[in-house]
Coordinates of C-alpha atoms in Angstrom, one line a residue:
X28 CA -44.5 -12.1 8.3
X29 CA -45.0 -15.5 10.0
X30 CA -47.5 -18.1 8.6
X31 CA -48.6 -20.9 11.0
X32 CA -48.9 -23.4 9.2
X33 CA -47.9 -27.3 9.2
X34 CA -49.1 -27.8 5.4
X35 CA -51.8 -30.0 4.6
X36 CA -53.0 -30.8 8.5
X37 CA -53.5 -26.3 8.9
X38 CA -56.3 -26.8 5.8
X39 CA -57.5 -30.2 6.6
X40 CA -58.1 -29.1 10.1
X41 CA -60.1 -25.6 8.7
X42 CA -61.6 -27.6 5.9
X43 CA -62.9 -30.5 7.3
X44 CA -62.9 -29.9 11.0
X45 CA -63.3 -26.2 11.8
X46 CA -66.5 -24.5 12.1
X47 CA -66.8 -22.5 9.0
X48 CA -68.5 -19.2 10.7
X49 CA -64.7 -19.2 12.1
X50 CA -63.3 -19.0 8.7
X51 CA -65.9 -18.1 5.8
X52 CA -69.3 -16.6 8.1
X53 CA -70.8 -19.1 6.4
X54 CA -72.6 -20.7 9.7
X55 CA -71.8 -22.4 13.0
X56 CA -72.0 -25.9 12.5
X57 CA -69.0 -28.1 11.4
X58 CA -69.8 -30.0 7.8
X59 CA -67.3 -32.6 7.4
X60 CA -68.1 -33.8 3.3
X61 CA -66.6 -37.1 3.2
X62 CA -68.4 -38.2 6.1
X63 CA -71.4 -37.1 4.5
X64 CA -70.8 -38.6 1.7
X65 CA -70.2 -42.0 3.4
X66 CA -74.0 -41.2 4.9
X67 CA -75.5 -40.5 1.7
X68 CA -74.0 -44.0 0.0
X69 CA -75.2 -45.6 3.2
X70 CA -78.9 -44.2 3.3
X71 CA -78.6 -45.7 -1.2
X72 CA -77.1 -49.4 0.4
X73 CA -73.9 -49.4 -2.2
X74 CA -70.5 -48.5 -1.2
X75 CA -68.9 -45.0 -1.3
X76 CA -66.8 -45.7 -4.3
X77 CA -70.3 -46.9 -6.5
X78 CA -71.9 -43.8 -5.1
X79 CA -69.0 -41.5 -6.0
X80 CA -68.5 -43.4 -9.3
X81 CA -72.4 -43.0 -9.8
X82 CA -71.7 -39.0 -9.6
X83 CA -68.5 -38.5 -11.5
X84 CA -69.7 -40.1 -14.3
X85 CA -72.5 -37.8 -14.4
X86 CA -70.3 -35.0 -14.2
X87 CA -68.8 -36.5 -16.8
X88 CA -71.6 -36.9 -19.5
X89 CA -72.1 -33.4 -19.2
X90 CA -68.6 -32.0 -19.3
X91 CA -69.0 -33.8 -22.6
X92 CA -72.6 -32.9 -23.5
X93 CA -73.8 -29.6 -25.5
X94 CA -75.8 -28.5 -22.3
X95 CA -74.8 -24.9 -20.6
X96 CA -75.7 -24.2 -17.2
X97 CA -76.9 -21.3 -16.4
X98 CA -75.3 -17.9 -17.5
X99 CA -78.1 -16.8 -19.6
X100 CA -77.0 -12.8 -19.3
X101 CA -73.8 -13.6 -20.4
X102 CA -74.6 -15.7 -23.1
X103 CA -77.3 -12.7 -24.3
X104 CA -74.9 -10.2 -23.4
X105 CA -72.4 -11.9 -26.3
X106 CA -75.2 -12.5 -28.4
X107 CA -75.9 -8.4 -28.2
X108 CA -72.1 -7.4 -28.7
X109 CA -72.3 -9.1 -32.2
X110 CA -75.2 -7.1 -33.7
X111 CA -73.5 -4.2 -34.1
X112 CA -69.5 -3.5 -35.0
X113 CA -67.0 -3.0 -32.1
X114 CA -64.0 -5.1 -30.4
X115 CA -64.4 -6.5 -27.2
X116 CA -62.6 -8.0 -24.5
X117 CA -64.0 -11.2 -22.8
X118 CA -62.3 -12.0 -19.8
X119 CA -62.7 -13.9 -16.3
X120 CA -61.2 -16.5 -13.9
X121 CA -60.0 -20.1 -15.7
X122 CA -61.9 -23.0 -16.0
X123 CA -65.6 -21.5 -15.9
X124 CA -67.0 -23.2 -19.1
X125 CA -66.1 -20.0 -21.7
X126 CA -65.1 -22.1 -24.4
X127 CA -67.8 -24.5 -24.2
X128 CA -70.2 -21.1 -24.3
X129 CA -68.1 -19.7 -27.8
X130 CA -68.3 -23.2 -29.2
X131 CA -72.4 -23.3 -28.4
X132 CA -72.6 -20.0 -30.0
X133 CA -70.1 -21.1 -33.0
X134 CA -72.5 -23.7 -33.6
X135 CA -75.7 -21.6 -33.9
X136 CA -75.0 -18.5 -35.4
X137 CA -72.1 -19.4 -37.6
X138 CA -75.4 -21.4 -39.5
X139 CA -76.8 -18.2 -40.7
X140 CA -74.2 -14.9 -40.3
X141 CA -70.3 -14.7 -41.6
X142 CA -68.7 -16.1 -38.3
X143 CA -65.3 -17.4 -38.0
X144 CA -64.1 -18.6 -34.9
X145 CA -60.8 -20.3 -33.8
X146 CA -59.4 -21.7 -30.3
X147 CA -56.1 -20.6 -30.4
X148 CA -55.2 -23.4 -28.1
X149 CA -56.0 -25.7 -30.8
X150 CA -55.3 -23.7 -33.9
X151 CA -56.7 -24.6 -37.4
X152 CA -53.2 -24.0 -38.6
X153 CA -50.9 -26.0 -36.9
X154 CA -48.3 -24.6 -34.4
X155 CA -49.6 -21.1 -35.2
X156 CA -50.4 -18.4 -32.7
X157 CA -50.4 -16.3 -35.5
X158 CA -54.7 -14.7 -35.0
X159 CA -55.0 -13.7 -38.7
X160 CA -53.6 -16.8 -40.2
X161 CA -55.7 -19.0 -37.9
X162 CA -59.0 -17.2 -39.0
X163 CA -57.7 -17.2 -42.7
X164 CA -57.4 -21.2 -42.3
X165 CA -60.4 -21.8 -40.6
X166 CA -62.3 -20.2 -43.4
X167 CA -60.6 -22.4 -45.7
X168 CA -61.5 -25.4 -43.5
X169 CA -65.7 -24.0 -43.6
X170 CA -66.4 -23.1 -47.0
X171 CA -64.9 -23.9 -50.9
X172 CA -65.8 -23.1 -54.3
X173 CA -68.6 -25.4 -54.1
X174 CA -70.1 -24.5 -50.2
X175 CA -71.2 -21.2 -50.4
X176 CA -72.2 -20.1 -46.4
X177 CA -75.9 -19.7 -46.4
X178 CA -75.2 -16.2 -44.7
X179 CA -73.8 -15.0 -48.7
X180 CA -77.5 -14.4 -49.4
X181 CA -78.8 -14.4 -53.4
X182 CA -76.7 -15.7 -55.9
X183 CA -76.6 -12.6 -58.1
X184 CA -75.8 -10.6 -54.5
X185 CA -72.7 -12.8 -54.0
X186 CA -71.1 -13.0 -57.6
X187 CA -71.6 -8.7 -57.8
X188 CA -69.8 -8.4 -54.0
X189 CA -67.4 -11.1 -54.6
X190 CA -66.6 -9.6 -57.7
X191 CA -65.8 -5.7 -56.2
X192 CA -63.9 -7.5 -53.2
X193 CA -61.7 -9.7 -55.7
X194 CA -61.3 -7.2 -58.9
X195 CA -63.0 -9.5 -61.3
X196 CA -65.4 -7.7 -63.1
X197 CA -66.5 -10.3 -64.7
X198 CA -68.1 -11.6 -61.8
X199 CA -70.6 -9.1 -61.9
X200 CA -72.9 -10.7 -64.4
X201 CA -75.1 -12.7 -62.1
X202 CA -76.1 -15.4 -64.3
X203 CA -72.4 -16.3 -65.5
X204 CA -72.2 -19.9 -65.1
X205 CA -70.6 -21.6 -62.3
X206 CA -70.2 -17.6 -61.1
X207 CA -70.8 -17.8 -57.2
X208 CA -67.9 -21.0 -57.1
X209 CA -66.0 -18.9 -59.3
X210 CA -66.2 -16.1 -57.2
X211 CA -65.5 -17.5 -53.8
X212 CA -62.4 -19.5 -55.1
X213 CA -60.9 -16.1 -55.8
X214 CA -61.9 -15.3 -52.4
X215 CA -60.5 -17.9 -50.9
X216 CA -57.0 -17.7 -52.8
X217 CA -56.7 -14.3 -51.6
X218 CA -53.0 -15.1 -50.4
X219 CA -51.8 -13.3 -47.5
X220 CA -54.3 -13.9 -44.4
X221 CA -54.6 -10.0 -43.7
X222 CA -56.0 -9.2 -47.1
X223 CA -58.2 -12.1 -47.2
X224 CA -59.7 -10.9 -44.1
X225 CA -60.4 -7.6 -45.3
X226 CA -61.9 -9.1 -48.2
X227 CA -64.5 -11.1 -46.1
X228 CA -65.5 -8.1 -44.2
X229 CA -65.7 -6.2 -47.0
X230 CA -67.5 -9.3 -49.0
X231 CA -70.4 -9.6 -45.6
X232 CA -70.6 -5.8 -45.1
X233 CA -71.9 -5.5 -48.5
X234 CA -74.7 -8.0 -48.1
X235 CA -75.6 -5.7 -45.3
X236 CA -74.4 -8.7 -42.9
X237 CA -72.1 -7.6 -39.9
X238 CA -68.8 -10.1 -39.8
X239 CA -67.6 -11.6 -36.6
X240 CA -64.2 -12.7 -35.4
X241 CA -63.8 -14.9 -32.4
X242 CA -61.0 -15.7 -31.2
X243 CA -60.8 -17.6 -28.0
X244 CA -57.9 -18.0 -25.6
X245 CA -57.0 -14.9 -27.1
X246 CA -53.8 -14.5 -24.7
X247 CA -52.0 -17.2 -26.9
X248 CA -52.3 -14.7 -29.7
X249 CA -51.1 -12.1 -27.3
X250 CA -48.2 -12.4 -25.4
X251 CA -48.6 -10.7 -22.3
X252 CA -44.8 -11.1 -21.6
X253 CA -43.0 -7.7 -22.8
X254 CA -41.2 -9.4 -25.0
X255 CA -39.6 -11.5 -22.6
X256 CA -39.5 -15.7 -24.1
X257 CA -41.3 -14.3 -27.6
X258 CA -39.9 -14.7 -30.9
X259 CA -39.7 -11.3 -32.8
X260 CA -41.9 -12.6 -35.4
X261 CA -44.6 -13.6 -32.6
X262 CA -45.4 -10.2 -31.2
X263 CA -44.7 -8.6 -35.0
X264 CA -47.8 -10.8 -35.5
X265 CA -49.5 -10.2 -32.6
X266 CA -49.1 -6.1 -33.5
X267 CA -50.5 -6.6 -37.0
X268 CA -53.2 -8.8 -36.0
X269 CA -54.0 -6.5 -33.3
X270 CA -54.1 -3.2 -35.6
X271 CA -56.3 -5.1 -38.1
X272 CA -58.9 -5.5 -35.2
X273 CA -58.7 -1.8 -34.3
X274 CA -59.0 -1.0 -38.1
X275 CA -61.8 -3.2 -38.6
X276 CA -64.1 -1.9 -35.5
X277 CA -62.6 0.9 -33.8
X278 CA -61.8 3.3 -37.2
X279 CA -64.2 1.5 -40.1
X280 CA -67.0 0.3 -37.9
X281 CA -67.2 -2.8 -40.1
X282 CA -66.1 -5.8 -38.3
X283 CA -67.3 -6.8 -34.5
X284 CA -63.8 -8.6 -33.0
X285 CA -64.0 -10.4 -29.5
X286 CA -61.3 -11.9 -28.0
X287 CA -62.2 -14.3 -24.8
X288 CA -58.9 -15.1 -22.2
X289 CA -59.3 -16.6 -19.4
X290 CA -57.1 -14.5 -17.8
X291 CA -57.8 -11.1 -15.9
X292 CA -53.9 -9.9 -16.8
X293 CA -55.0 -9.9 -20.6
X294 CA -55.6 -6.1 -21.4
X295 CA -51.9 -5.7 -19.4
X296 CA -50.5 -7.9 -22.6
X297 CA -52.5 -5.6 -25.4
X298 CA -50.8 -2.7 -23.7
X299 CA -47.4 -4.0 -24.4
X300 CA -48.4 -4.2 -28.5
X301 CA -49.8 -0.6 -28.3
X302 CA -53.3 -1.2 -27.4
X303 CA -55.1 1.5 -26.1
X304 CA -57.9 1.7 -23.4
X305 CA -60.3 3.7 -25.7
X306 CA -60.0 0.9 -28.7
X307 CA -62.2 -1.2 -26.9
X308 CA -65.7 -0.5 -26.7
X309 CA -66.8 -2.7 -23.6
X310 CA -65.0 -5.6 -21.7
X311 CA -67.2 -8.3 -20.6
X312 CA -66.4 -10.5 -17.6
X313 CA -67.3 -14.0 -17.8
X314 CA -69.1 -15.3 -14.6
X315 CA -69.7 -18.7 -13.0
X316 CA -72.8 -20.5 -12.9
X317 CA -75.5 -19.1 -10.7
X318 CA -76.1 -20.0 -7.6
X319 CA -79.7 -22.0 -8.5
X320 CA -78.6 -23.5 -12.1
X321 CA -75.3 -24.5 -10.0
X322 CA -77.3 -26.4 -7.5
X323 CA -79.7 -27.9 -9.6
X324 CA -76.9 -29.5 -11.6
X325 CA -75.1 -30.6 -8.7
X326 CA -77.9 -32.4 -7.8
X327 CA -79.1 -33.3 -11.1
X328 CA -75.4 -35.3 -10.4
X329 CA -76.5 -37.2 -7.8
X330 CA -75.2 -35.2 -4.8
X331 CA -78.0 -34.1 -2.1
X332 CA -79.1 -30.8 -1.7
X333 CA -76.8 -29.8 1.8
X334 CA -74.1 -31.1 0.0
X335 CA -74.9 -29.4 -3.0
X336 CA -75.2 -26.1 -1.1
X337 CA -71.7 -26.9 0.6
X338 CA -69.7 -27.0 -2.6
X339 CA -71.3 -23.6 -4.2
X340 CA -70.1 -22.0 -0.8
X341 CA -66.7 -23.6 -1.2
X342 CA -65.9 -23.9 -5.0
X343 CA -68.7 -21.3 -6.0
X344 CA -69.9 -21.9 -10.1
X345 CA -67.4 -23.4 -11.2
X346 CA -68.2 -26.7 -12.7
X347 CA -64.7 -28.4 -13.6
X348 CA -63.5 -27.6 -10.2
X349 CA -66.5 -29.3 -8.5
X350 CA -66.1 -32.4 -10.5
X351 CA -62.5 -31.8 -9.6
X352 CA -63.0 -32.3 -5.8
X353 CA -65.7 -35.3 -6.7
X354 CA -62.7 -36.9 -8.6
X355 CA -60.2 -35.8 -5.7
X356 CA -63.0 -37.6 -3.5
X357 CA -62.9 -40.5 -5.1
X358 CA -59.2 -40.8 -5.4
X359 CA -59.6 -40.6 -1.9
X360 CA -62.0 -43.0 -0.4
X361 CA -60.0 -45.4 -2.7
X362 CA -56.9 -45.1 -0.5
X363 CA -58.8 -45.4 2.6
X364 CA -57.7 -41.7 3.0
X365 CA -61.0 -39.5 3.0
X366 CA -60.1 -38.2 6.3
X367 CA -57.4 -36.0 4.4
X368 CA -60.1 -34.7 2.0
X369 CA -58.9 -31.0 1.3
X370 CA -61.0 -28.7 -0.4
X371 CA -58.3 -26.0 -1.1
X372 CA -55.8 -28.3 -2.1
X373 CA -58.2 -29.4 -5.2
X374 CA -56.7 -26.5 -7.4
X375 CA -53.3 -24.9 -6.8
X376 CA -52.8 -21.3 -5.5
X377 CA -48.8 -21.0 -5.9
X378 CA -48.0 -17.5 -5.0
X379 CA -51.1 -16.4 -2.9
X380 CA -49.0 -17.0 0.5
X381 CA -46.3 -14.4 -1.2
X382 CA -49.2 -11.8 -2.2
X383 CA -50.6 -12.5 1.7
X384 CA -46.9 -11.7 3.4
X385 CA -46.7 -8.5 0.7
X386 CA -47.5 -5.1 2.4
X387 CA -47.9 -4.2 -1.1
X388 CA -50.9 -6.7 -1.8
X389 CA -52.4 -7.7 1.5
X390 CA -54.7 -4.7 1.9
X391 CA -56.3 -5.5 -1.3
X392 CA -56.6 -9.2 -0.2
X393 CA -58.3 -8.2 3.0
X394 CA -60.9 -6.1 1.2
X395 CA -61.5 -8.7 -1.0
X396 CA -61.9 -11.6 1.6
X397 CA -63.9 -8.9 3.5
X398 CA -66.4 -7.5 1.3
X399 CA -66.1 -9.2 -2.1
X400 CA -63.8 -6.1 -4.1
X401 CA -61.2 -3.2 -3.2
X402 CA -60.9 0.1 -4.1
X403 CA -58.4 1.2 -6.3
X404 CA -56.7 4.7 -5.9
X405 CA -56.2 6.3 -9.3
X406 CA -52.6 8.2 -9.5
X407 CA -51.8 10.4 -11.9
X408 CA -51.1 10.4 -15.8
X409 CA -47.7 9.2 -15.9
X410 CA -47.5 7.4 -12.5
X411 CA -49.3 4.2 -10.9
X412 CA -50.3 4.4 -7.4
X413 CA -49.3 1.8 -5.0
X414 CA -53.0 0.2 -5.0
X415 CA -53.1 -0.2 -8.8
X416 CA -49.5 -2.3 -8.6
X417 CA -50.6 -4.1 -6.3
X418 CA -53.8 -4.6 -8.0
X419 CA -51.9 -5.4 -11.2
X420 CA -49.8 -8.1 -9.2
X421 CA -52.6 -9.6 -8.0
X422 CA -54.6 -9.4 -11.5
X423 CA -51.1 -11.2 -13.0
X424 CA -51.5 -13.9 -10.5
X425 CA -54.6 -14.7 -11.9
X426 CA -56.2 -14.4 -8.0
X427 CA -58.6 -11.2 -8.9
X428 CA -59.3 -8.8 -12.1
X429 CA -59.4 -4.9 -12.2
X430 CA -62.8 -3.6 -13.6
X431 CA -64.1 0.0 -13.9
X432 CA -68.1 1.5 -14.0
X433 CA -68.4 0.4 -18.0
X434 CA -67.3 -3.1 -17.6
X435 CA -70.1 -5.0 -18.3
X436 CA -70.1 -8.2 -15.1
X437 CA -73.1 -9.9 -13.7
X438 CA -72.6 -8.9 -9.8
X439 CA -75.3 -8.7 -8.0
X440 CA -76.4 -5.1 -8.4
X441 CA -76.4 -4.3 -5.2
X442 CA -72.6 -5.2 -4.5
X443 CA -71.8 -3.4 -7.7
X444 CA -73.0 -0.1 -6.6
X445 CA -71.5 -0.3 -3.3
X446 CA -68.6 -0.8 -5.1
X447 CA -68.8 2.5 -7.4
X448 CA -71.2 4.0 -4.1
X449 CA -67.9 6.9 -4.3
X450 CA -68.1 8.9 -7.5
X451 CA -64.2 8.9 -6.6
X452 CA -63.4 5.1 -7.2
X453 CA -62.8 4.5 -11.3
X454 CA -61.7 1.0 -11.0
X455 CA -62.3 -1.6 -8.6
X456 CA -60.5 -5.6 -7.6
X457 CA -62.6 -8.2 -7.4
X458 CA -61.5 -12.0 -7.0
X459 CA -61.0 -14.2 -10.1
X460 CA -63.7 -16.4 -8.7
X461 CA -65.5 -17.6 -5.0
X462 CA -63.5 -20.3 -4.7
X463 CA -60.6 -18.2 -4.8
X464 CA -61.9 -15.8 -2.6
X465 CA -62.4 -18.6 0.1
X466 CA -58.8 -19.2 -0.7
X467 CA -57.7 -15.8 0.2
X468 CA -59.7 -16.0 3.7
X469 CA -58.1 -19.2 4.5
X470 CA -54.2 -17.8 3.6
X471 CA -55.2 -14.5 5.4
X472 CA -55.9 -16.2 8.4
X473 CA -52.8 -18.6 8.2
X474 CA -50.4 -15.5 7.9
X475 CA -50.2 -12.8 10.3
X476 CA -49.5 -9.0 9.4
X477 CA -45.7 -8.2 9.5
X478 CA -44.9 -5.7 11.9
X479 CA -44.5 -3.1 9.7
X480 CA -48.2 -3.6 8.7
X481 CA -49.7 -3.9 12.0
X482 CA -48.5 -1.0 13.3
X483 CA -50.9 1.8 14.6
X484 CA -52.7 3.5 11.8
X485 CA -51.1 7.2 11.0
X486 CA -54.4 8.7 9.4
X487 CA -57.8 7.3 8.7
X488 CA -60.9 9.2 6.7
X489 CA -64.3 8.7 8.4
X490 CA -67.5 9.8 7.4
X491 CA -70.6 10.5 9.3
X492 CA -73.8 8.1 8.8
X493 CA -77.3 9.2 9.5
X494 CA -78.0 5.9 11.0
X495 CA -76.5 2.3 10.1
X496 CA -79.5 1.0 8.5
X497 CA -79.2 3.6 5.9
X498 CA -76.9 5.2 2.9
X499 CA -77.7 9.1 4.5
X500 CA -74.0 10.7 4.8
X501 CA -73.8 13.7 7.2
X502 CA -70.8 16.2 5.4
X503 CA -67.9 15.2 3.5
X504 CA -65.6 12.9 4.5
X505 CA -62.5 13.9 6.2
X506 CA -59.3 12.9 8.1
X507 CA -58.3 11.8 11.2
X508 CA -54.8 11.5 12.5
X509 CA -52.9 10.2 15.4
X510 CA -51.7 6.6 17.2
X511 CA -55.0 5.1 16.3
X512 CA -54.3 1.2 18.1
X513 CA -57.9 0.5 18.0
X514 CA -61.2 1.7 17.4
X515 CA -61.7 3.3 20.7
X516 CA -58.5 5.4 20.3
X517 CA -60.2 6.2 17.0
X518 CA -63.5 7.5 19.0
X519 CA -61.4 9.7 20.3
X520 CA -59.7 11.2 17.5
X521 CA -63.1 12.1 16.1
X522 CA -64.2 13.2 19.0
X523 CA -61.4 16.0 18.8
X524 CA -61.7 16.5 15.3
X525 CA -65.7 17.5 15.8
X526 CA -65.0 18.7 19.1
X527 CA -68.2 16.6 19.5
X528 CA -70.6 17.8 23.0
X529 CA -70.9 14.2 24.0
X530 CA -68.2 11.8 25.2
X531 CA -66.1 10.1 22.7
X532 CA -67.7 6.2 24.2
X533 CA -71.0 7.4 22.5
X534 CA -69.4 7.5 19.5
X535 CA -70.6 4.5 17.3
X536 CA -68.1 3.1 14.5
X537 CA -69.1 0.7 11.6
X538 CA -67.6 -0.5 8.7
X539 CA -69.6 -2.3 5.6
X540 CA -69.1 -5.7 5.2
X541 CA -71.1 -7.8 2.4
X542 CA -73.2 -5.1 1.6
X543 CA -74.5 -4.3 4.9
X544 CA -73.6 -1.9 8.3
X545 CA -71.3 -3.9 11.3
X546 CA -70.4 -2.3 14.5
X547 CA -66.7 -2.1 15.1
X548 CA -65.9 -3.0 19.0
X549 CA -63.2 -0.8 20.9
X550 CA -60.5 -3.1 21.1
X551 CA -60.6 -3.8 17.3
X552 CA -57.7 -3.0 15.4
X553 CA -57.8 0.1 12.7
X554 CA -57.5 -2.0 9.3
X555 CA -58.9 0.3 7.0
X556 CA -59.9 3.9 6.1
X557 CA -57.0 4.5 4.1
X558 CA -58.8 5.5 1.2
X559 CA -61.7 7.6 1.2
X560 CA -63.9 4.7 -0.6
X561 CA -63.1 2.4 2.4
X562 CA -63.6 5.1 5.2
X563 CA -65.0 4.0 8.2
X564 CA -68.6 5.5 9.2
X565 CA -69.8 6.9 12.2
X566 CA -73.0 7.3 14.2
X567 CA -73.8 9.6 17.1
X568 CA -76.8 9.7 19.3
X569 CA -79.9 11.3 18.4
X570 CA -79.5 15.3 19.8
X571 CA -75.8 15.2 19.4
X572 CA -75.0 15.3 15.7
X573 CA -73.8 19.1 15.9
X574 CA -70.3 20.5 17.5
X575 CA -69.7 22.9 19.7

């Protein structure tokens, strides 16, 4: 595998002074952002460092603001998974505002239900990665003897729960003075943190009140590492805490547990403690900003709307990384070296030009740089397919995540059913984010297919289309073999297959890209059809749909 290359001039010349249609399809015209910028602090009469001071600063004061953009169904989706008992799995590209969203949330319902939440990057017990200790100190950090949580409901209803979770019978009498303090001191001294936790879900389930665990960057909790760099007494805690969960939602259908990583390799790591799939009741992916509440904050910074429209293209809704490239902008124009400007140099992508050169991995990249996900071929019970390693690696890299029908995302609906269109495909890849997508395109492009992977394609599954404005399938789909170099020895093949009545050049071949029908030419190469779910389609002309 060769990449041309010549490091930062290949992507300054395709992000700055290539027509993106040649790269993205995004459309013909060249957009060169610096230069705009310059424009824009021209057509204001200040500098270009004011102007881009003007809009990092407002980037800023809402990084540090209480304000959420966008992601409404997400936010309602969360708010849903904690009515009613059950663990779930939050999980999604990094740096897309999650913890902001579970601290918002914190802040609101923790006010009136039993809620304990931790960041596990910033533990409430020092040091400790330990999940159950964390949520048993947080507790001690929110309430006392003398803060009783508004969500504890009447007095008497505390002292007599309090009083069956703890074993003090004496409790029970509702008007004992000083009772409820009483009461949740012996809570609260409840020594080891697995116990005490029981003894708050016991404690909220009977007030009728449904207890909820949060705990965010739940991959710190959870090693994802086999064992490899972890202390024996890390993963023994990582096991207990993890079977406490299960208990608590999965077998007694008391507790709702959520664990938010930012990381698509997480359920991998719950796997190595003993996890199983079916513990889990749903897995929610977290998504960027929308395309509208992105550009309205973009421009509610201070950039112009074309501007605006160019960075949801490039860096998608992902607000950090667009105040990233402001800063990187900034940096920039200081140094008198804006010309340089490099949009996929703003975030690192170590080991995407290793998954690009890998035989293994590359076919899942071109799907997803393609059409936005790939297909994964199930294999059977005891053995993974070469498409879900490769999916795995690429999920490990943090460059794309493996979802199935019951993961809850907020696609557009109708990319998600093109995904699942074949009853056949249980799981799909789709990228970690846009911007990362983009990333892939531009690697893709840098580094040509090895020899062993551009050779001619052995056997391919097509499948006749009524007509390529439509979803009408004419028979199953089936197999063609043979030195397939291109799409007009592939005409061919079907044509002998079918034994068709009409010459194999009135054959037409398409292949789905972004949700809609494209004609293949004759000289393009055979890339897919490896899988049924990718199979290419094929149209004949009206009168000559039958064989002889």
């Amino acid at each position: 595998m060769a990449c041309k290359r010549s490091a930062s001039a290949r992507y300054r010349r395709l992000a700055v002074a290539l027509p993106f249609l040649l790269v993205f399809g995004f459309h013909g015209v060249t957009f060169n952002i610096p230069k705009r910028m310059h424009e824009v602090a021209q057509d204001k009469g200040i500098s270009d460092m004011e102007y881009l001071q003007g809009v990092s600063a407002a980037a800023e004061s809402y990084k540090k603001s209480d304000q959420i953009a966008g992601r409404t169904g997400f936010i309602k989706a969360l708010q849903k998974a904690m009515q009613k008992p059950g663990l779930y799995l939050v999980i999604g590209g990094k740096s897309l505002g999650k913890t902001k969203i579970m601290q918002k949330m914190d802040q609101v319902v923790a006010a009136y239900s039993p809620l304990l939440y931790v960041n596990m990057r910033h533990p409430p017990q020092p040091e400790s990665t330990d999940a159950l200790e964390c949520l048993q100190a947080k507790a001690k950090d929110l309430w006392s003897a003398k803060y009783v949580p508004p969500w504890a409901g009447t007095v008497a209803g505390v002292m007599i729960s309090l009083a069956r979770v703890v074993g003090k019978e004496s409790l029970k009498k509702g008007d004992a003075e000083g009772g409820v303090e009483l009461a949740f001191s012996e809570l609260l001294n409840v020594p080891k943190p697995q116990e005490f936790l029981w003894a708050f879900v016991d404690a909220a389930v009977s007030m009728k009140q449904i207890p909820t665990m949060i705990i965010d960057e739940a991959n710190i909790a959870f090693p994802n590492t086999n064992g490899n760099g972890d202390s024996k007494s890390k993963r023994e805690a990582a096991s207990r805490a993890l079977a406490t969960f299960v208990a608590m939602t999965k077998e007694s259908c008391k507790a709702c547990v959520i664990l938010p990583a930012s990381d698509f390799a997480f359920p991998w790591g719950l796997q190595t403690l003993g996890f199983n799939k079916f513990d889990a009741l749903q897995t929610i992916v977290i998504p960027e900003v929308e395309r509208e509440p992105m550009l309205a904050l973009l421009t509610e910074w201070g950039l112009p709307r074309d501007v605006a429209e160019e960075f949801y293209m490039i860096f998608g809704g992902n607000i950090l990384l667009c105040q990233q490239a402001i800063d990187k902008l900034l940096e920039q124009f200081e140094r008198g070296a804006e010309d340089s400007f490099d949009p996929f140099s703003v975030r690192g992508t170590d080991g995407l030009a290793g998954l690009a050169k890998d035989p293994l991995t590359r076919e899942h990249l071109e799907n997803l740089a393609r059409q936005g996900w790939s297909p994964i071929e199930e294999g059977s019970a005891d053995g993974e397919t070469e498409s879900q390693k490769g999916a795995r690696i690429i999920a490990k890299k943090s460059f794309g995540g493996v979802i199935n029908r019951e993961t809850t995302t907020f696609l557009d609906q109708d990319l998600r059913d093109d995904m699942f269109s074949n009853r056949s495909t249980k799981q799909v890849l789709i990228p970690a984010t846009i911007y990362l997508r983009n990333c892939i395109k531009v690697e893709l492009q840098a580094c040509e297919p090895s020899s062993a992977a551009s050779q001619p394609s052995a056997a391919v599954w097509v499948c006749q289309l009524g007509s390529p404005d439509g979803e009408e399938f004419i028979g199953n789909a089936f197999q063609v073999k043979g030195v397939l170099a291109n799409v007009d020895d592939l005409k061919e093949a079907i044509e002998k297959k079918e034994k068709l009545t009409i010459a194999a050049s009135k054959i037409n071949i398409h292949h789905q890209e972004d949700g809609r029908w494209v004609k293949d030419d004759e000289d393009s190469a055979v890339d897919r059809g490896k899988s049924k779910a990718d199979c290419y389609r094929f149209t004949l002309p009206a009168g000559a749909a039958g064989a002889t």
